[in-house]
Tab-separated table of C-alpha atoms in Angstrom:
chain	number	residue	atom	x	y	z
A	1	UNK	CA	-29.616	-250.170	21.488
A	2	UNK	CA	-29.916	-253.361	23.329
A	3	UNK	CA	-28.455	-255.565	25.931
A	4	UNK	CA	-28.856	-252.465	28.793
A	5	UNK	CA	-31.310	-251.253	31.389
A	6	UNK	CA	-31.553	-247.456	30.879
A	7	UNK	CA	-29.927	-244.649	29.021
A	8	UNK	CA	-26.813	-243.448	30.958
A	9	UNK	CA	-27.318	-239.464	32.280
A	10	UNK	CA	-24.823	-236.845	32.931
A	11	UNK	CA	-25.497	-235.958	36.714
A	12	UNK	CA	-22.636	-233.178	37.381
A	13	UNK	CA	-19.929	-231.409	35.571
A	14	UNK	CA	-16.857	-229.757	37.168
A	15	UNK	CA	-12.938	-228.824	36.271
A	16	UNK	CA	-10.328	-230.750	37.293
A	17	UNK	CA	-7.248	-229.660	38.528
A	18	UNK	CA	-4.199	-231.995	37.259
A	19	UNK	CA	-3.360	-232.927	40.922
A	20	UNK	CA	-7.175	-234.397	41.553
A	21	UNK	CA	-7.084	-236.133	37.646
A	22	UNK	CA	-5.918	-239.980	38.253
A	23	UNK	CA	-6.378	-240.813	34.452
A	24	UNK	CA	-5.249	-237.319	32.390
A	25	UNK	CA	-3.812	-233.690	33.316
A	26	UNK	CA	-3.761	-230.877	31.775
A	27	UNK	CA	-0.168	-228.982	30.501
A	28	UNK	CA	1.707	-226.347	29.707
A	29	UNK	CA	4.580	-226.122	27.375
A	30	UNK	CA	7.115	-223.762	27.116
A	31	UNK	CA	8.832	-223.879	23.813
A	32	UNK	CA	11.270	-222.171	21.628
A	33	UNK	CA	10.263	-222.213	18.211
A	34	UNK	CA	12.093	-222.402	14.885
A	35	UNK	CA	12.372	-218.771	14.622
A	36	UNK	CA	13.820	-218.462	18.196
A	37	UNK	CA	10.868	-217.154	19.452
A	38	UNK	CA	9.329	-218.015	23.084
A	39	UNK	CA	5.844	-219.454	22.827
A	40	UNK	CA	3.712	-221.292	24.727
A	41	UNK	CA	1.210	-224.526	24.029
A	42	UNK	CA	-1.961	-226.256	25.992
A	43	UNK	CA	-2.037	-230.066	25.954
A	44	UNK	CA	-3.754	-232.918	27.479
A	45	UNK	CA	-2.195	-235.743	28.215
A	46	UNK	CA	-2.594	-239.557	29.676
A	47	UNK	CA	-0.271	-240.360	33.093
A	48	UNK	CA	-1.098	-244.061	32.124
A	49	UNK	CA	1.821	-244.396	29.202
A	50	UNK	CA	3.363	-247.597	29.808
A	51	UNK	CA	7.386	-249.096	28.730
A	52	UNK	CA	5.770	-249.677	25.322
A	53	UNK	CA	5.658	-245.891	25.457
A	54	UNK	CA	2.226	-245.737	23.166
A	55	UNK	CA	-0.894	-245.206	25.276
A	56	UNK	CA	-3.879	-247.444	23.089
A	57	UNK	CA	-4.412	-250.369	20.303
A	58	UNK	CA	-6.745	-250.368	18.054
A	59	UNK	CA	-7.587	-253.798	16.558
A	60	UNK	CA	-8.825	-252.966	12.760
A	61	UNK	CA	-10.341	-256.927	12.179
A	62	UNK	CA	-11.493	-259.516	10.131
A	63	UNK	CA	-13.931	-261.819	10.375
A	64	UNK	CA	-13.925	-265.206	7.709
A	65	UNK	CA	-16.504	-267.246	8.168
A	66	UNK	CA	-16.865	-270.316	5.642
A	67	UNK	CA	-20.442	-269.391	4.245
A	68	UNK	CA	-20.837	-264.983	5.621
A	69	UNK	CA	-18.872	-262.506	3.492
A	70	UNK	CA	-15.520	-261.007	5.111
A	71	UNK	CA	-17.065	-258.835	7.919
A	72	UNK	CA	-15.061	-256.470	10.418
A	73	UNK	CA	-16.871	-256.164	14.684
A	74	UNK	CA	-17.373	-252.496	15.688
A	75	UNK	CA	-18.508	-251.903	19.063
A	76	UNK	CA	-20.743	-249.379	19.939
A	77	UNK	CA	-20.315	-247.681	24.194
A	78	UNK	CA	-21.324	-244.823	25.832
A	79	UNK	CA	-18.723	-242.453	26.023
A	80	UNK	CA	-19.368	-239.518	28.355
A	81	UNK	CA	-16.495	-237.511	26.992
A	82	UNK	CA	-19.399	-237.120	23.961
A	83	UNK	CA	-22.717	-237.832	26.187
A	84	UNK	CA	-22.993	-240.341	23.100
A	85	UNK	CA	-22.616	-243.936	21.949
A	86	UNK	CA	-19.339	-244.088	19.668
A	87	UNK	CA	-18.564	-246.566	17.429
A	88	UNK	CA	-15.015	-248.008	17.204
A	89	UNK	CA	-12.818	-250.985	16.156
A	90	UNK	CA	-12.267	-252.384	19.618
A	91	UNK	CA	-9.272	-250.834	21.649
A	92	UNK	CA	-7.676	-250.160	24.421
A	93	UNK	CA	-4.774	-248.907	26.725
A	94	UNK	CA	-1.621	-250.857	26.659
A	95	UNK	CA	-0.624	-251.741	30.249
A	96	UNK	CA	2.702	-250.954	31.393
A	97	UNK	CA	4.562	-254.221	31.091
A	98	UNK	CA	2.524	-254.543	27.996
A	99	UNK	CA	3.388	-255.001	23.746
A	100	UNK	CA	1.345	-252.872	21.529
A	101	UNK	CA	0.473	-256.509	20.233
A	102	UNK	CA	-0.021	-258.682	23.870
A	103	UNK	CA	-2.512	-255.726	24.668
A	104	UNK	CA	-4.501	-255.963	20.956
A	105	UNK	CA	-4.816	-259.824	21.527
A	106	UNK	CA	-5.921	-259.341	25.390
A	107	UNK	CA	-8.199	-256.503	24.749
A	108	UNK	CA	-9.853	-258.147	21.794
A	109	UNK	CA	-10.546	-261.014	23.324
A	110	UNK	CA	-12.085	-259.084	26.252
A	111	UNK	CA	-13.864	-256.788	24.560
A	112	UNK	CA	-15.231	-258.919	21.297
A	113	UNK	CA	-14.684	-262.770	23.143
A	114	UNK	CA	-12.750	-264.016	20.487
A	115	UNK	CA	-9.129	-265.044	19.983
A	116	UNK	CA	-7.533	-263.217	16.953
A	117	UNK	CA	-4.268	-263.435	14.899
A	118	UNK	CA	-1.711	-260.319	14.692
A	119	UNK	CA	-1.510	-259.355	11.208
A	120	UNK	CA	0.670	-256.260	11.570
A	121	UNK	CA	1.002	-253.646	13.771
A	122	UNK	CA	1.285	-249.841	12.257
A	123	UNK	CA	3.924	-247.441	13.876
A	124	UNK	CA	2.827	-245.137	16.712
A	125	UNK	CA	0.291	-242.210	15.498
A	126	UNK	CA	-0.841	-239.151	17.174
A	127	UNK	CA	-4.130	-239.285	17.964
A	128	UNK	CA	-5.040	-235.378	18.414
A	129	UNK	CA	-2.161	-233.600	17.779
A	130	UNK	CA	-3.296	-230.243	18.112
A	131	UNK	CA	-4.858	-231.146	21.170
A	132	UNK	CA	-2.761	-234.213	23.413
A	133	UNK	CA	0.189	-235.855	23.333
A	134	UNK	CA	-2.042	-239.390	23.456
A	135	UNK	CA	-0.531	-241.726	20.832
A	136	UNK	CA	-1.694	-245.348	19.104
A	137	UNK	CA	-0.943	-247.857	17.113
A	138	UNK	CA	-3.077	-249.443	14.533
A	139	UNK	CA	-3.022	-253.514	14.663
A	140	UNK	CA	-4.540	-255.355	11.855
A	141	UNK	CA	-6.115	-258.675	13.332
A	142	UNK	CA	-7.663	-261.434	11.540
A	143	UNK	CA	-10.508	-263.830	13.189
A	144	UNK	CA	-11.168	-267.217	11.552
A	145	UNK	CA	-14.037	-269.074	12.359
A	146	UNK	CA	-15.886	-272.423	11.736
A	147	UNK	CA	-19.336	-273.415	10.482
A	148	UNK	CA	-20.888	-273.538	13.747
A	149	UNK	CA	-19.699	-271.496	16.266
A	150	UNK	CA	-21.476	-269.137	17.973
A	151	UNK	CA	-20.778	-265.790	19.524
A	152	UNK	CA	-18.462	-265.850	22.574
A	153	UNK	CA	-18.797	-264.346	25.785
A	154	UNK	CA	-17.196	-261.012	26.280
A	155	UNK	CA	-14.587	-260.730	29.306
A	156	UNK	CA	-15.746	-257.367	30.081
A	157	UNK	CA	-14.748	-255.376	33.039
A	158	UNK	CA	-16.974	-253.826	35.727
A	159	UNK	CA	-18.568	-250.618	34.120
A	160	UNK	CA	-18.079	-251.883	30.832
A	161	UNK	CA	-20.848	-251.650	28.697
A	162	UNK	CA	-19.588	-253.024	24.928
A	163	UNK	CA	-22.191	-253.715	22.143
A	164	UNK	CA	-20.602	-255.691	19.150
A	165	UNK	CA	-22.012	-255.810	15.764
A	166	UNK	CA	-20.502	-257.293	12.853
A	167	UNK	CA	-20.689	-255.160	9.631
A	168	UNK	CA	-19.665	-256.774	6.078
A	169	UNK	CA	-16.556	-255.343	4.740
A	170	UNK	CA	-18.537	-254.014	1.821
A	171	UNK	CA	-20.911	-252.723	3.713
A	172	UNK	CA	-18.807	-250.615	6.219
A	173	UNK	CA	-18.797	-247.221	4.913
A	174	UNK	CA	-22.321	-246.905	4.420
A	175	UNK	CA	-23.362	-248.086	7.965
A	176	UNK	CA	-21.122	-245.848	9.484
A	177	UNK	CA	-22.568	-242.886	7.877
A	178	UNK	CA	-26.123	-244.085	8.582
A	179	UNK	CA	-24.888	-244.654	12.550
A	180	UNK	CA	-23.823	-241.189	12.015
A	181	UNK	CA	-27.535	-239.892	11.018
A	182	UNK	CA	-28.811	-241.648	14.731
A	183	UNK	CA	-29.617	-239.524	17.867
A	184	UNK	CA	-26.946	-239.624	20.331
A	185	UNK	CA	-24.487	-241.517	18.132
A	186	UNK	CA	-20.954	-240.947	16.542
A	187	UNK	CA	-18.365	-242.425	14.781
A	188	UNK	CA	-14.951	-242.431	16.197
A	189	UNK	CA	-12.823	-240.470	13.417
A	190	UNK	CA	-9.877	-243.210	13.288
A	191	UNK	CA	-12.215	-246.080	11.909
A	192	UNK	CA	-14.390	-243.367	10.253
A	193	UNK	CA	-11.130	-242.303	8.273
A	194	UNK	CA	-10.272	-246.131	7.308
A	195	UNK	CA	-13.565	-247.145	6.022
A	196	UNK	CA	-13.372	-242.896	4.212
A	197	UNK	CA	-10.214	-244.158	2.674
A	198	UNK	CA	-11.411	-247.948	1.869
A	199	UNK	CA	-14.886	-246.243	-0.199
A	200	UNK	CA	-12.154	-243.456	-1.689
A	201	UNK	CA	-10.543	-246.279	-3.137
A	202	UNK	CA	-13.102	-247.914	-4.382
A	203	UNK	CA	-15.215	-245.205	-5.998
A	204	UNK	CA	-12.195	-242.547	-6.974
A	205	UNK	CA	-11.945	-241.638	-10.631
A	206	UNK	CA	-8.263	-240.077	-10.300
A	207	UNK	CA	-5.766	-243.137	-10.361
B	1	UNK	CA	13.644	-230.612	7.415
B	2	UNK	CA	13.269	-227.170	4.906
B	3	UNK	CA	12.535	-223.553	6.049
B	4	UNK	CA	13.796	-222.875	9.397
B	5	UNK	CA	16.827	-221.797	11.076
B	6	UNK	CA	16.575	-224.200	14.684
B	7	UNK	CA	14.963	-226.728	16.095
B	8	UNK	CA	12.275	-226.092	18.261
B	9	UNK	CA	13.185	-226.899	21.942
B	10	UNK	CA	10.639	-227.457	24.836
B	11	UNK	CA	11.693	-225.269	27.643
B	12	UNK	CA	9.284	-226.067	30.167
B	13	UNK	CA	6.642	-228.088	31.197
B	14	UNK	CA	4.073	-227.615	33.969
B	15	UNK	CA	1.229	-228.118	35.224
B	16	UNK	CA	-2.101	-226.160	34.356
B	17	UNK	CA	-5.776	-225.705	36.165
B	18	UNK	CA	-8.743	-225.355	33.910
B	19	UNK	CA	-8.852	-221.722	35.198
B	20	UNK	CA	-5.524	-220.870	33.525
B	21	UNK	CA	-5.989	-222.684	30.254
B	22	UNK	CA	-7.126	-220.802	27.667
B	23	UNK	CA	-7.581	-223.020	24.879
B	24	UNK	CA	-8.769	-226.363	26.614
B	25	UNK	CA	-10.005	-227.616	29.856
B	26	UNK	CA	-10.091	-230.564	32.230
B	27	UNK	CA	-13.301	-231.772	33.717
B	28	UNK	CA	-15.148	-234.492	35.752
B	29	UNK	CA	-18.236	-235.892	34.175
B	30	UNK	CA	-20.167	-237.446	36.966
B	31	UNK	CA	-22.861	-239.329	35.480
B	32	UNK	CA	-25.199	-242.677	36.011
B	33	UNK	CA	-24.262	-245.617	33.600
B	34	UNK	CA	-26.615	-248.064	32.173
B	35	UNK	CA	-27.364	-250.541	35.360
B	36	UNK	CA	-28.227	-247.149	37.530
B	37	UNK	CA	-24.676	-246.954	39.226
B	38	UNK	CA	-23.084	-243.668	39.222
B	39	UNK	CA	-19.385	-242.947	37.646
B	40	UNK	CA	-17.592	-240.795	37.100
B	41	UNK	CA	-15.099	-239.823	33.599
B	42	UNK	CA	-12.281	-237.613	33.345
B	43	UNK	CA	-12.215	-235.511	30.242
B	44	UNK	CA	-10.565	-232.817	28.078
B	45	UNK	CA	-12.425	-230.286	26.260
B	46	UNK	CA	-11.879	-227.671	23.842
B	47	UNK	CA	-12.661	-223.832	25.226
B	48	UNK	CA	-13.521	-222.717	21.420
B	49	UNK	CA	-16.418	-224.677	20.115
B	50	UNK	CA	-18.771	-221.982	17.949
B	51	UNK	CA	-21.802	-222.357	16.664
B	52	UNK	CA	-21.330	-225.073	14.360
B	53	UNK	CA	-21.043	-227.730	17.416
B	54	UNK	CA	-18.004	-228.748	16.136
B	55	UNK	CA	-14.266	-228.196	16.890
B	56	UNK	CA	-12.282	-228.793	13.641
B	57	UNK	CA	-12.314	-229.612	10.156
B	58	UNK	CA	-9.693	-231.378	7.826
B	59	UNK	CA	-8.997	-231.303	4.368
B	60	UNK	CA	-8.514	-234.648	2.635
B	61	UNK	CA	-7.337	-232.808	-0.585
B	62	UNK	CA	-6.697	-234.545	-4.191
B	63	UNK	CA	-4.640	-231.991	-6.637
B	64	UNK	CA	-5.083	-232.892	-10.506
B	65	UNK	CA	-2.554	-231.698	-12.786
B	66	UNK	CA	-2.428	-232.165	-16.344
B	67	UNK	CA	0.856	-233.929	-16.857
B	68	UNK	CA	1.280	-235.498	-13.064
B	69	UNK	CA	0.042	-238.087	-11.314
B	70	UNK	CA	-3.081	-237.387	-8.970
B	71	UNK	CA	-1.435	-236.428	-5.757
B	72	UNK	CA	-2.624	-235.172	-2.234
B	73	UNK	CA	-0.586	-232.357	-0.291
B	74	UNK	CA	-0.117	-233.258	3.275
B	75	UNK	CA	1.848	-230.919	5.740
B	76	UNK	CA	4.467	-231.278	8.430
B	77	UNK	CA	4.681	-228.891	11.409
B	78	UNK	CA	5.895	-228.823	14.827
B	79	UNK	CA	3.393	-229.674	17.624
B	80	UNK	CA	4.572	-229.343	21.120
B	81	UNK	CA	2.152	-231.841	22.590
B	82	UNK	CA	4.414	-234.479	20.748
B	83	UNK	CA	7.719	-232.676	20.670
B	84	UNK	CA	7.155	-234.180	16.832
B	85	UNK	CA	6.963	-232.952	13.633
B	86	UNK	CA	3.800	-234.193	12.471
B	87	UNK	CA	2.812	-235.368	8.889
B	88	UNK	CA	-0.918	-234.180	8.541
B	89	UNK	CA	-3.906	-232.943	6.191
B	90	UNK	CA	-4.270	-229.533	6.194
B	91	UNK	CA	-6.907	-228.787	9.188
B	92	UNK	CA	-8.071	-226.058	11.461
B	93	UNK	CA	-10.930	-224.858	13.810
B	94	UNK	CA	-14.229	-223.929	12.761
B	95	UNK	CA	-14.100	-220.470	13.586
B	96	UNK	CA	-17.232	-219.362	15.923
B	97	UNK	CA	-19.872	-218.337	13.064
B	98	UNK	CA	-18.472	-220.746	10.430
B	99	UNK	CA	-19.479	-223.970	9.229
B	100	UNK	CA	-17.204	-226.845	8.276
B	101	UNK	CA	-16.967	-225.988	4.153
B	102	UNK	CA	-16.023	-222.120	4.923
B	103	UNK	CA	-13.581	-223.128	7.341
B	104	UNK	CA	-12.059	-225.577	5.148
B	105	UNK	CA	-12.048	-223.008	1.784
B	106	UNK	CA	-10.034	-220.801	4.515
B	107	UNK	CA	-8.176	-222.869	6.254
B	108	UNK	CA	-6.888	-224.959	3.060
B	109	UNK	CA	-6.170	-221.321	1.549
B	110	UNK	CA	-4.037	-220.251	4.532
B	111	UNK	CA	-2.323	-223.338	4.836
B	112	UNK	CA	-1.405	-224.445	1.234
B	113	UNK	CA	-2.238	-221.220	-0.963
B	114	UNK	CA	-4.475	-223.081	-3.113
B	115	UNK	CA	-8.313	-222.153	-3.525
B	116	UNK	CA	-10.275	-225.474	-3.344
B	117	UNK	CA	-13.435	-226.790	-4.471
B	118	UNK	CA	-15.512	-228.871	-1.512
B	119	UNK	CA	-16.598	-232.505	-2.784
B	120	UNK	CA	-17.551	-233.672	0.009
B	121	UNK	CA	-18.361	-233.063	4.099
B	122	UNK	CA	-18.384	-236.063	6.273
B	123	UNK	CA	-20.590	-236.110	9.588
B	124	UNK	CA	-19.073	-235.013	12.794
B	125	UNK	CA	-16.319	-237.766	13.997
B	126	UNK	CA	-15.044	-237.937	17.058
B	127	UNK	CA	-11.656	-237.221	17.461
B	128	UNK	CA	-10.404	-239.417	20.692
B	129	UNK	CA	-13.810	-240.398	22.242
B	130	UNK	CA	-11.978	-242.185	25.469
B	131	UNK	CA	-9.759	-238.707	26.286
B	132	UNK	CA	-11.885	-236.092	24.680
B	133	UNK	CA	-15.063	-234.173	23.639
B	134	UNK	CA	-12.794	-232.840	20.586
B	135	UNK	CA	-14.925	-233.551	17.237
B	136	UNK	CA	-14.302	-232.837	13.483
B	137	UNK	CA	-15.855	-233.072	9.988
B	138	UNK	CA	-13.568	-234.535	6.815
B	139	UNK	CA	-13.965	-232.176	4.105
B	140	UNK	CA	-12.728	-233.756	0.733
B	141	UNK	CA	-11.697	-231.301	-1.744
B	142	UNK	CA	-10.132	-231.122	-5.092
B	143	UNK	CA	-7.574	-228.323	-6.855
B	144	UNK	CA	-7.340	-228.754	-10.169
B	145	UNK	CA	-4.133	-227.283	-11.127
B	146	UNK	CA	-2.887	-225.827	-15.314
B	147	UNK	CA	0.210	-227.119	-16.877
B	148	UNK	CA	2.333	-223.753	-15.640
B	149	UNK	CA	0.791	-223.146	-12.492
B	150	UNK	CA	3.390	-222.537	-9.725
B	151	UNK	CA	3.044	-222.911	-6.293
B	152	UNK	CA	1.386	-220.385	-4.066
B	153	UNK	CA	2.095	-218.561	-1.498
B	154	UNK	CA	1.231	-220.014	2.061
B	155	UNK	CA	-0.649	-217.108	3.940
B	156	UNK	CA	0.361	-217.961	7.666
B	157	UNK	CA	-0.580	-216.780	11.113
B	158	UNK	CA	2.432	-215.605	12.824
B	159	UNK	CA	4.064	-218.459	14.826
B	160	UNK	CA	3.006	-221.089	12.233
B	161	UNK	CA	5.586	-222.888	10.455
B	162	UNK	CA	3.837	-225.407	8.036
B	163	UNK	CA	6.086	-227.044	5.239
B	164	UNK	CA	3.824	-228.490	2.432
B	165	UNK	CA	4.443	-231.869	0.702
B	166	UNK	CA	3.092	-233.273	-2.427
B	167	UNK	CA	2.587	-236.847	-2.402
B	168	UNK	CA	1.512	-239.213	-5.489
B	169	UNK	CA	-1.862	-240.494	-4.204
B	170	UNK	CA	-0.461	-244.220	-5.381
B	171	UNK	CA	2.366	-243.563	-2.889
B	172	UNK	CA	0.327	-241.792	-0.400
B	173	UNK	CA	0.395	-245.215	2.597
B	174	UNK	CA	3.806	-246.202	2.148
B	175	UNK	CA	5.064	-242.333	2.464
B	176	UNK	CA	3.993	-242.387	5.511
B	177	UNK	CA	4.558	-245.687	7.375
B	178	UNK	CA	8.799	-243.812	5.810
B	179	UNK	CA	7.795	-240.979	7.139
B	180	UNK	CA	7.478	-242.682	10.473
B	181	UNK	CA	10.431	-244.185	10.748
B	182	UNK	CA	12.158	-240.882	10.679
B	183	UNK	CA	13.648	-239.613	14.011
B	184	UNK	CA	11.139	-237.091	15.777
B	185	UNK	CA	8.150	-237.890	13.345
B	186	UNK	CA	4.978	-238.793	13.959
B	187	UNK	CA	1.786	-239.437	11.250
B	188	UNK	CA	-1.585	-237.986	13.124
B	189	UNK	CA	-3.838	-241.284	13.331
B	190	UNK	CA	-6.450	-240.044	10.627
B	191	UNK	CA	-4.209	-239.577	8.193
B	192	UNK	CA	-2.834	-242.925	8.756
B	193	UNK	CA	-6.280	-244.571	9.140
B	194	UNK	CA	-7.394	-243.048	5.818
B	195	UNK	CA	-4.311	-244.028	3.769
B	196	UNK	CA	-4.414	-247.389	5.604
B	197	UNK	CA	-7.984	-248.095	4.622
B	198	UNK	CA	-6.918	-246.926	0.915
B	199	UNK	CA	-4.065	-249.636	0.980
B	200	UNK	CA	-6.215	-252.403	2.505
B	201	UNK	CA	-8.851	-251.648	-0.316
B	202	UNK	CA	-6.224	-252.235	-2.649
B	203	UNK	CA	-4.221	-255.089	-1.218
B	204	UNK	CA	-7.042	-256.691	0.725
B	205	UNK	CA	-8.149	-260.926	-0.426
B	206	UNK	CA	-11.175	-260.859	1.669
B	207	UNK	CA	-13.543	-259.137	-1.117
């Protein structure tokens, strides 16, 4: 790890009631269920859902570069959900006046420094079911860049702490399992589960 | 919609302090971030982790038949953090003195009928590193399946309805971007990531 003065600690850990949580609370749902029966269910949930009515964007990219093979940026933070650095395709929440597509192109740009192009833009998917009601979508974003440029400067905001590394397509599910195999490091399960399905692809024997 | 008599209903939702919550908590992580200023990071947690250090497994199955195509069974249930029906691999928790493949041999068993062979376990993910501590392993595992075979019997807990659906692995992404479009569905995210990262493999002109 570079670019950062000291490994971040865990000081204190305490529960949180849902009135003192600004960011998330905590649930309980009373439901009938298809048998007629009364049951009951534990969630988490965000209190930042927006009009768009999707909490986050993930921007699954693409890098072309005239003479560097097709390449996707992952970003690597300290998450203290984990105590651990996850990597990710960059993402974010989308703000309340916000498109699921206006917050991919903001938040890339923030978090990577570059300006990218909407591909597409998946339907909302549950993120945790079992767990939270926190949904995504999935936009595909393509980056095209020219002989000489050179890395831009992230927009970051305070706190922020975003490493970026660009990984060749090829090369993606392999480096994720080896960032797996590090101390302190995991891969977030959505872009684990792309690059799982890209190498299923490639290497399956079935179709 | 197949095998039930109503539609579930949500009844009532309120609020709930770690204390009450039985399967999941709420905490604040108080901790010092990489330039030496201290933070602080609301998360949720699961209450059951055992001794495997991790939360949940999920099966990304393949069946083989002789006279069908290759196909992969995903399952829809009700989850009242979405007040969805989700579309889904077959997943559970780890139980406390389990590791990943026994808990996915059982949990695949209760939740399809069908005994499995484990091809594969991937290295812990996270599951929603901004919201949550919640982690899981991807277990793929293949059924092989003679020319009479009939489907088993689901073995259930009581209060889970799970309706199983055999998709054509060639049809597997666009199933589900239809399956989202349906009223009161939702496709959990690594599903969705997996099946996208199949069809970008396949449709990508970057390679």
């Amino acid at each position: 790890m570079t670019h950062k003065t000291q490994e971040p600690i865990i000081t204190n850990i305490s529960d949180l009631t849902p009135e003192e949580a600004k960011w998330i609370t905590l649930k309980k749902i009373e439901y009938t269920d298809q048998v007629g029966k009364a049951r009951t269910w534990e969630t988490a949930a965000r209190k930042t859902r927006g009009k768009a009515g999707v909490d986050a964007v993930a921007m699954g990219n693409v890098l072309l570069h005239p003479s560097r093979p097709a390449s996707t940026m992952v970003v690597i933070q300290y998450r203290p959900p984990l105590d651990s650095y996850t990597v990710e395709w960059p993402a974010g929440l989308i703000d309340a006046e916000e498109t699921a597509e206006e917050a991919a192109v903001r938040e890339f740009k923030e978090e990577t420094g570059y300006d990218c192009r909407v591909l597409s833009v998946s339907p909302p998917q549950a993120a945790d079911p079992g767990l939270s009601s926190a949904n995504m979508q999935l936009a595909m974003v393509e980056v095209n860049l020219s002989e000489g440029d050179e890395e831009p400067e992230q927009r970051l905001e305070d706190g922020e702490h975003i490493q970026r590394i660009v990984v060749p397509l090829t090369e993606l599910y392999d480096r994720l399992v080896d960032y797996s195999k590090q101390e302190r490091m995991i891969v977030a399960a959505k872009l684990f589960h792309f690059a799982a399905g890209m190498h299923f692809a490639q290497t399956q024997k079935y179709l």
